[in-house]
Coordinates of C-alpha atoms in Angstrom, one line a residue:
X812 CA -1.3 -25.4 17.0
X813 CA 0.0 -28.9 16.5
X814 CA 1.5 -30.2 19.7
X815 CA 4.0 -32.2 17.5
X816 CA 4.8 -29.3 15.2
X817 CA 4.8 -25.8 16.8
X818 CA 5.4 -22.9 14.7
X819 CA 8.2 -20.7 15.8
X820 CA 9.8 -17.3 15.1
X821 CA 13.4 -17.2 15.8
X822 CA 14.9 -13.8 16.4
X823 CA 18.6 -12.9 16.4
X824 CA 20.7 -9.7 16.5
X825 CA 22.1 -10.3 13.1
X826 CA 20.9 -13.6 11.4
X827 CA 22.8 -15.2 9.8
X828 CA 26.1 -13.8 11.2
X829 CA 29.6 -15.2 10.9
X830 CA 30.2 -15.0 14.7
X831 CA 26.9 -16.5 15.5
X832 CA 26.8 -19.8 13.8
X833 CA 24.8 -21.3 16.7
X834 CA 21.6 -19.4 15.9
X835 CA 21.2 -20.7 12.3
X836 CA 22.3 -24.1 13.2
X837 CA 19.4 -24.6 15.6
X838 CA 17.2 -23.0 13.0
X839 CA 18.3 -25.7 10.3
X840 CA 18.1 -28.6 12.7
X841 CA 14.6 -27.6 13.9
X842 CA 13.4 -27.4 10.2
X843 CA 15.1 -30.7 9.5
X844 CA 12.8 -32.2 12.3
X845 CA 9.8 -30.7 10.8
X846 CA 9.2 -27.5 12.9
X847 CA 8.1 -24.4 11.0
X848 CA 10.5 -21.7 11.8
X849 CA 10.4 -18.0 10.6
X850 CA 13.5 -16.1 11.0
X851 CA 13.9 -12.4 12.0
X852 CA 16.9 -10.2 12.6
X853 CA 17.4 -6.9 14.3
X854 CA 20.1 -5.8 12.0
X855 CA 20.7 -6.4 8.3
X856 CA 21.7 -10.2 7.7
X857 CA 25.5 -10.8 7.0
X858 CA 26.0 -12.2 3.5
X859 CA 29.0 -13.6 1.6
X860 CA 29.4 -16.4 4.3
X861 CA 30.5 -19.0 1.7
X862 CA 27.2 -20.9 1.7
X863 CA 24.2 -20.7 -0.6
X864 CA 22.1 -22.1 2.2
X865 CA 23.0 -19.2 4.4
X866 CA 22.4 -16.8 1.4
X867 CA 18.9 -18.2 1.2
X868 CA 18.3 -17.9 4.8
X869 CA 19.4 -14.2 4.6
X870 CA 16.9 -13.7 1.8
X871 CA 14.0 -14.8 3.9
X872 CA 14.7 -13.0 7.1
X873 CA 12.4 -10.4 8.5
X874 CA 14.8 -7.5 9.0
X875 CA 13.8 -4.8 11.7
X876 CA 16.4 -1.9 11.9
X877 CA 18.0 -2.6 8.7
X878 CA 15.1 -1.4 6.6
X879 CA 15.4 2.2 7.9
X880 CA 13.7 4.2 10.8
X881 CA 11.2 5.6 8.4
X882 CA 9.7 2.3 7.3
X883 CA 9.9 1.2 11.1
X884 CA 7.7 4.0 12.3
X885 CA 5.2 3.7 9.2
X886 CA 4.9 -0.2 9.9
X887 CA 4.3 0.5 13.6
X888 CA 1.8 3.0 12.8
X889 CA -0.1 0.7 10.6
X890 CA -0.1 -2.0 13.3
X891 CA -1.5 0.6 15.7
X892 CA -4.4 1.6 13.3
X893 CA -5.2 -2.1 12.5
X894 CA -5.1 -3.3 16.2
X895 CA -5.2 -0.3 18.5
X896 CA -6.1 -2.2 21.8
X897 CA -3.3 -4.7 21.4
X898 CA -0.8 -2.0 20.3
X899 CA -1.7 0.3 23.2
X900 CA -1.2 -2.7 25.7
X901 CA 2.3 -3.1 24.3
X902 CA 3.2 0.6 24.5
X903 CA 1.7 0.9 27.8
X904 CA 3.9 -2.0 29.0
X905 CA 6.9 -0.5 27.5
X906 CA 6.3 2.8 29.1
X907 CA 5.6 1.2 32.5
X908 CA 9.0 -0.8 32.1
X909 CA 10.8 2.5 31.3
X910 CA 9.4 4.3 34.5
X911 CA 9.7 1.4 37.0
X912 CA 12.4 -0.7 35.6
X913 CA 15.1 -0.5 38.3
X914 CA 17.6 -2.6 36.4
X915 CA 17.5 0.0 33.4
X916 CA 19.9 2.9 33.6
X917 CA 18.2 6.1 32.9
X918 CA 19.8 6.8 29.4
X919 CA 18.4 3.4 28.2
X920 CA 15.0 3.8 29.2
X921 CA 13.7 5.4 26.0
X922 CA 15.2 2.4 24.2
X923 CA 12.4 0.3 25.6
X924 CA 9.8 2.4 24.0
X925 CA 11.9 1.8 20.6
X926 CA 11.8 -1.9 21.2
X927 CA 8.0 -1.8 21.6
X928 CA 7.6 0.3 18.4
X929 CA 10.0 -2.4 16.7
X930 CA 7.7 -5.1 17.9
X931 CA 4.8 -3.4 16.4
X932 CA 6.6 -3.0 13.1
X933 CA 7.5 -6.8 13.3
X934 CA 3.8 -7.5 13.5
X935 CA 3.1 -5.5 10.4
X936 CA 5.8 -7.4 8.5
X937 CA 4.6 -10.9 9.6
X938 CA 0.8 -10.1 10.1
X939 CA -0.3 -13.0 7.8
X940 CA 2.1 -15.6 9.6
X941 CA 0.7 -17.8 12.2
X942 CA 3.4 -18.2 15.2
X943 CA 2.9 -20.2 18.3
X944 CA 6.0 -19.1 20.2
X945 CA 9.1 -16.7 19.5
X946 CA 12.6 -17.5 20.8
X947 CA 15.2 -15.0 20.8
X948 CA 19.1 -15.2 20.8
X949 CA 20.8 -12.6 23.0
X950 CA 19.2 -11.1 26.2
X951 CA 19.3 -7.5 25.2
X952 CA 17.6 -6.1 22.1
X953 CA 16.3 -9.3 20.4
X954 CA 14.7 -10.5 23.6
X955 CA 13.2 -7.0 24.3
X956 CA 11.5 -6.9 20.9
X957 CA 10.4 -10.5 21.1
X958 CA 8.9 -10.0 24.6
X959 CA 6.8 -7.1 23.3
X960 CA 5.8 -8.9 20.2
X961 CA 4.8 -11.9 22.1
X962 CA 2.6 -9.6 24.3
X963 CA 0.9 -8.1 21.3
X964 CA 0.3 -11.6 19.8
X965 CA -0.7 -13.2 23.1
X966 CA 1.8 -16.0 22.7
X967 CA 4.9 -17.0 24.7
X968 CA 8.5 -16.3 24.3
X969 CA 11.8 -17.6 25.3
X970 CA 15.4 -16.6 25.0
X971 CA 19.1 -17.6 25.1
X972 CA 21.5 -15.3 26.9
X973 CA 25.3 -15.6 26.0
X974 CA 28.0 -13.1 27.1
X975 CA 28.1 -9.4 26.6
X976 CA 24.3 -9.4 26.4
X977 CA 24.4 -10.5 30.0
X978 CA 27.5 -9.0 31.5
X979 CA 27.5 -5.5 29.9
X980 CA 23.8 -4.9 29.7
X981 CA 21.2 -6.3 32.2
X982 CA 18.5 -3.7 31.1
X983 CA 15.1 -5.2 32.3
X984 CA 16.8 -8.6 32.5
X985 CA 15.0 -9.7 35.7
X986 CA 11.6 -9.0 34.2
X987 CA 12.5 -10.8 31.0
X988 CA 13.4 -14.0 32.9
X989 CA 10.2 -13.8 34.9
X990 CA 8.1 -13.1 31.9
X991 CA 9.7 -15.7 29.6
X992 CA 8.3 -19.2 29.4
X993 CA 11.7 -20.4 29.8
X994 CA 15.2 -19.2 29.5
X995 CA 17.7 -21.6 27.8
X996 CA 21.0 -21.6 29.8
X997 CA 24.2 -22.3 27.6
X998 CA 25.9 -23.5 30.7
X999 CA 25.3 -24.4 34.6
X1000 CA 27.0 -21.2 35.4
X1001 CA 24.3 -19.3 33.3
X1002 CA 21.6 -21.2 35.2
X1003 CA 23.1 -20.3 38.5
X1004 CA 23.4 -16.6 37.3
X1005 CA 19.8 -16.3 36.5
X1006 CA 18.8 -18.2 39.7
X1007 CA 20.7 -15.7 41.7
X1008 CA 19.1 -12.8 39.7
X1009 CA 15.5 -14.2 40.0
X1010 CA 15.3 -16.6 42.9
X1011 CA 11.6 -16.7 42.5
X1012 CA 11.7 -18.4 39.1
X1013 CA 11.2 -22.1 39.0
X1014 CA 14.4 -23.9 38.1
X1015 CA 12.3 -25.9 35.7
X1016 CA 12.1 -22.8 33.6
X1017 CA 15.9 -22.5 33.3
X1018 CA 16.9 -25.7 31.5
X1019 CA 20.5 -26.2 30.3
X1020 CA 20.7 -26.1 26.6
X1021 CA 24.2 -25.8 25.1
X1022 CA 25.1 -24.2 21.8
X1023 CA 25.4 -27.3 19.8
X1024 CA 27.9 -28.0 17.3
X1025 CA 28.4 -30.7 14.5
X1026 CA 30.8 -33.4 15.4
X1027 CA 32.8 -34.7 12.5
X1028 CA 34.6 -38.2 12.2
X1029 CA 37.7 -38.5 14.3
X1030 CA 40.7 -36.8 12.8
X1031 CA 43.8 -39.1 12.4
X1032 CA 46.4 -37.8 14.6
X1033 CA 49.9 -37.8 13.0
X1034 CA 53.1 -37.9 15.2
X1035 CA 54.9 -34.7 14.7
X1036 CA 58.4 -35.7 13.4
X1037 CA 58.8 -34.2 10.0
X1038 CA 60.9 -31.2 11.2
X1039 CA 58.3 -28.7 10.1
X1040 CA 57.2 -25.9 12.7
X1041 CA 54.3 -26.7 15.0
X1042 CA 51.0 -25.0 13.7
X1043 CA 48.9 -23.2 16.3
X1044 CA 45.5 -21.8 15.4
X1045 CA 43.4 -19.0 17.0
X1046 CA 39.8 -18.1 16.0
X1047 CA 37.7 -15.3 17.3
X1048 CA 36.7 -11.7 17.1
X1049 CA 39.6 -9.4 17.6
X1050 CA 38.4 -7.9 20.8
X1051 CA 39.8 -7.7 24.3
X1052 CA 38.0 -10.5 26.0
X1053 CA 39.5 -13.1 23.5
X1054 CA 43.0 -12.6 24.8
X1055 CA 44.9 -12.5 21.5
X1056 CA 47.2 -9.9 22.9
X1057 CA 48.5 -12.6 25.4
X1058 CA 48.9 -15.1 22.5
X1059 CA 51.0 -12.6 20.4
X1060 CA 53.4 -11.9 23.3
X1061 CA 53.6 -15.7 24.2
X1062 CA 54.5 -16.3 20.5
X1063 CA 57.4 -13.8 20.9
X1064 CA 58.6 -15.7 24.0
X1065 CA 58.6 -18.9 22.2
X1066 CA 60.4 -17.5 19.1
X1067 CA 63.0 -16.2 21.6
X1068 CA 63.5 -19.7 23.1
X1069 CA 63.7 -21.1 19.5
X1070 CA 60.6 -23.2 19.8
X1071 CA 59.7 -24.0 16.3
X1072 CA 56.1 -22.7 16.0
X1073 CA 54.0 -20.8 13.7
X1074 CA 50.5 -19.3 14.2
X1075 CA 47.6 -18.2 12.2
X1076 CA 44.7 -16.1 13.7
X1077 CA 41.3 -16.0 11.9
X1078 CA 38.9 -13.2 12.6
X1079 CA 38.5 -9.4 12.6
X1080 CA 37.5 -6.8 14.9
X1081 CA 38.3 -3.4 16.5
X1082 CA 41.5 -4.7 18.1
X1083 CA 43.1 -5.6 14.8
X1084 CA 45.3 -2.4 14.5
X1085 CA 46.7 -2.8 17.8
X1086 CA 47.4 -6.4 17.6
X1087 CA 49.0 -6.1 14.2
X1088 CA 51.3 -3.2 15.5
X1089 CA 52.3 -5.4 18.4
X1090 CA 53.1 -8.2 16.1
X1091 CA 55.2 -5.9 14.0
X1092 CA 57.0 -4.3 17.0
X1093 CA 57.9 -7.8 18.2
X1094 CA 59.2 -8.9 14.8
X1095 CA 56.7 -11.7 14.4
X1096 CA 56.4 -11.6 10.6
X1097 CA 57.7 -15.1 10.1
X1098 CA 55.9 -16.6 13.1
X1099 CA 52.4 -14.9 13.1
X1100 CA 49.8 -14.4 10.3
X1101 CA 46.5 -12.5 10.7
X1102 CA 44.0 -14.0 8.1
X1103 CA 41.1 -11.7 8.6
X1104 CA 37.5 -13.0 8.5
X1105 CA 37.1 -16.5 6.9
X1106 CA 34.1 -18.7 6.1
X1107 CA 33.1 -21.5 8.3
X1108 CA 34.5 -24.1 5.8
X1109 CA 37.8 -22.3 5.8
X1110 CA 37.9 -22.4 9.5
X1111 CA 37.2 -26.2 9.5
X1112 CA 40.0 -26.6 6.9
X1113 CA 42.4 -24.6 9.1
X1114 CA 41.4 -26.8 12.2
X1115 CA 42.2 -29.9 10.2
X1116 CA 45.7 -28.6 9.5
X1117 CA 46.8 -27.2 12.9
X1118 CA 48.5 -29.1 15.9
X1119 CA 47.1 -27.0 18.8
X1120 CA 44.1 -24.5 19.1
X1121 CA 44.6 -21.6 21.4
X1122 CA 42.0 -19.1 22.7
X1123 CA 43.4 -17.5 25.8
X1124 CA 40.1 -15.9 27.0
X1125 CA 40.1 -13.1 29.8
X1126 CA 37.9 -10.8 31.3
X1127 CA 37.8 -7.4 29.6
X1128 CA 38.0 -4.1 31.5
X1129 CA 34.3 -3.4 30.8
X1130 CA 33.5 -6.6 32.6
X1131 CA 32.6 -8.4 29.3
X1132 CA 33.8 -12.0 29.1
X1133 CA 33.0 -15.2 27.1
X1134 CA 30.3 -17.7 27.9
X1135 CA 31.3 -20.9 26.3
X1136 CA 33.0 -20.1 22.9
X1137 CA 31.5 -22.2 20.2
X1138 CA 34.7 -22.1 18.3
X1139 CA 36.3 -24.1 21.3
X1140 CA 33.6 -26.6 21.0
X1141 CA 34.3 -26.8 17.2
X1142 CA 38.2 -27.3 17.6
X1143 CA 37.5 -30.1 20.2
X1144 CA 35.0 -31.7 17.9
X1145 CA 37.5 -31.7 15.2
X1146 CA 40.0 -33.6 17.4
X1147 CA 42.2 -30.6 18.0
X1148 CA 43.7 -30.2 21.3
X1149 CA 42.9 -26.8 23.0
X1150 CA 44.2 -24.3 25.3
X1151 CA 41.9 -21.7 26.8
X1152 CA 42.0 -19.1 29.6
X1153 CA 40.6 -20.2 32.8
X1154 CA 37.1 -18.6 32.9
X1155 CA 34.4 -20.2 35.1
X1156 CA 32.1 -20.8 32.3
X1157 CA 34.7 -22.3 30.1
X1158 CA 35.7 -24.9 32.7
X1159 CA 32.4 -26.7 31.8
X1160 CA 33.9 -27.4 28.4
X1161 CA 37.7 -27.4 28.9
X1162 CA 38.4 -29.5 31.9
X1163 CA 42.2 -29.0 32.8
X1164 CA 44.4 -31.9 31.5
X1165 CA 41.3 -34.0 30.8
X1166 CA 39.6 -32.4 27.8
X1167 CA 41.9 -29.6 27.3
X1168 CA 44.4 -27.2 28.9
X1169 CA 43.6 -24.1 31.1
X1170 CA 46.0 -21.3 31.6
X1171 CA 45.5 -18.3 34.2
X1172 CA 44.1 -15.4 32.1
X1173 CA 46.6 -12.6 31.3
X1174 CA 49.6 -14.8 32.1
X1175 CA 51.9 -14.6 29.0
X1176 CA 54.5 -16.9 30.6
X1177 CA 52.0 -19.6 31.5
X1178 CA 50.5 -19.6 28.1
X1179 CA 53.9 -19.8 26.6
X1180 CA 54.9 -22.7 28.8
X1181 CA 51.6 -24.6 27.9
X1182 CA 52.1 -24.2 24.2
X1183 CA 55.7 -25.5 24.5
X1184 CA 54.6 -28.4 26.9
X1185 CA 51.8 -29.7 24.6
X1186 CA 53.6 -29.2 21.5
X1187 CA 56.5 -31.3 22.8
X1188 CA 54.2 -34.1 24.1
X1189 CA 52.6 -35.9 21.3
X1190 CA 51.0 -38.5 23.6
X1191 CA 49.3 -35.8 25.7
X1192 CA 48.0 -34.0 22.7
X1193 CA 46.5 -37.2 21.4
X1194 CA 45.0 -37.9 24.7
X1195 CA 43.4 -34.6 25.2
X1196 CA 42.2 -34.5 21.5
X1197 CA 40.4 -37.8 22.0
X1198 CA 38.7 -36.8 25.2
X1199 CA 37.8 -33.4 24.2
X1200 CA 36.1 -34.8 21.1
X1201 CA 34.2 -37.5 23.1
X1202 CA 33.1 -34.9 25.7
X1203 CA 31.7 -32.6 23.0
X1204 CA 29.9 -35.4 21.2
X1205 CA 28.4 -36.4 24.7
X1206 CA 27.3 -33.0 25.9
X1207 CA 27.7 -30.4 23.2
X1208 CA 26.3 -31.9 19.9
X1209 CA 23.9 -30.1 18.0
X1210 CA 21.1 -32.9 17.7
X1211 CA 21.3 -33.4 21.5
X1212 CA 20.8 -29.8 22.2
X1213 CA 18.2 -29.2 19.9
X1214 CA 16.3 -32.0 21.5
X1215 CA 16.6 -30.4 24.8
X1216 CA 15.5 -27.1 23.1
X1217 CA 12.4 -28.8 21.5
X1218 CA 11.5 -30.2 24.8
X1219 CA 11.6 -26.8 26.4
X1220 CA 9.5 -25.3 23.7
X1221 CA 6.7 -28.0 24.2
X1222 CA 6.9 -27.6 27.9
X1223 CA 6.5 -23.9 27.7
X1224 CA 3.7 -23.9 25.2
X1225 CA 1.9 -26.7 27.2
X1226 CA 2.2 -24.6 30.4
X1227 CA 0.8 -21.6 28.6
X1228 CA -2.2 -23.6 27.2
X1229 CA -2.9 -24.9 30.7
X1230 CA -2.8 -21.5 32.2
X1231 CA -5.3 -20.1 29.7
X1232 CA -7.7 -23.0 30.0
X1233 CA -9.6 -21.7 32.9
X1234 CA -10.2 -18.4 31.3
X1235 CA -11.4 -20.3 28.2
X1236 CA -13.8 -22.4 30.3
X1237 CA -15.4 -19.4 32.1
X1238 CA -15.7 -17.6 28.7
X1239 CA -17.7 -20.8 27.3
X1240 CA -20.0 -20.6 30.5
X1241 CA -20.6 -17.0 30.1

């Protein structure tokens, strides 16, 4: 391995995916810097994302489950025949994890064996590739497979945890944190979360690495005095934790108070039928449009044409909640003033009345009042949009955070090489 140019395997749940832009952005930025990066995905890559570059990335992805269970088991069996000792080591570890893993619910323990089998299949599919380190996004399935594959290869692994993969499913999470070379923490809240979970892990192995975004040139802020309705934009998966139900109800209240506002919501998801019916029952046909899924370029264009971005995040009944939504960073980077639900993790991005505006989760009245306040105050919107963009550029820009990630990769690899040095020395003496 070249110390200046390590070879990586990047592993995602679905790579590329419309809702996980941060994963492929890191891949592209690392490659631009000369890193050799292979890409793998648990599920079939998403296509039709409006980019030839992303289509090409999808073409090169090593897909695990998307190729079918028959091939998965055949490839794993081939690996077992070719390298029985290493394969047995992986399977033994997975079985031990399944039997002794106190953080793993009983009904999920067989899945650990499946993750080990998937790791053996991954080995067959990239057996001719030299890899120094594997990094996974999402702490559940991708990290589980990456961990067992790293064990097979005798290399290091790391991961980035986000939201549902931490809050809803913590299967084997303490062991994953302890075994990883490092865990990239997308916020200081996440760093404290891992420290509480595994107090014996050195904090140096829990670096804060944000999900970085590109920061375009500042947008010219026009004073809203042309008589048109104010334009509000919301972007995200249509799921409970995004709080779009609260936004829909707030729009109805604003309409009733004759506040001149229209809203467009970009995204799809399981809650669309409920949200659409709610909007219909509130007679919001002239106020609200659901645009469905859109390409990243289309989202950027919508951001350039809106007056205010709203994402009233909340905690779902399942316990799921957002980490730091990348789309909020993107809106702030585009010089758009933002309103978000007051979730602890989001406070690291949206500082109330400094870089954006926070409202109490699930509070329709407060959200409506905040929208009305900001839309009626051009000077405040301009101040928030400028400060928000500057803060994202300082703390959440892609180049800065990929530099942090690269530092963590090199430190993890160096520590691994150091720990193996005595063993190598004894082998030479023997």
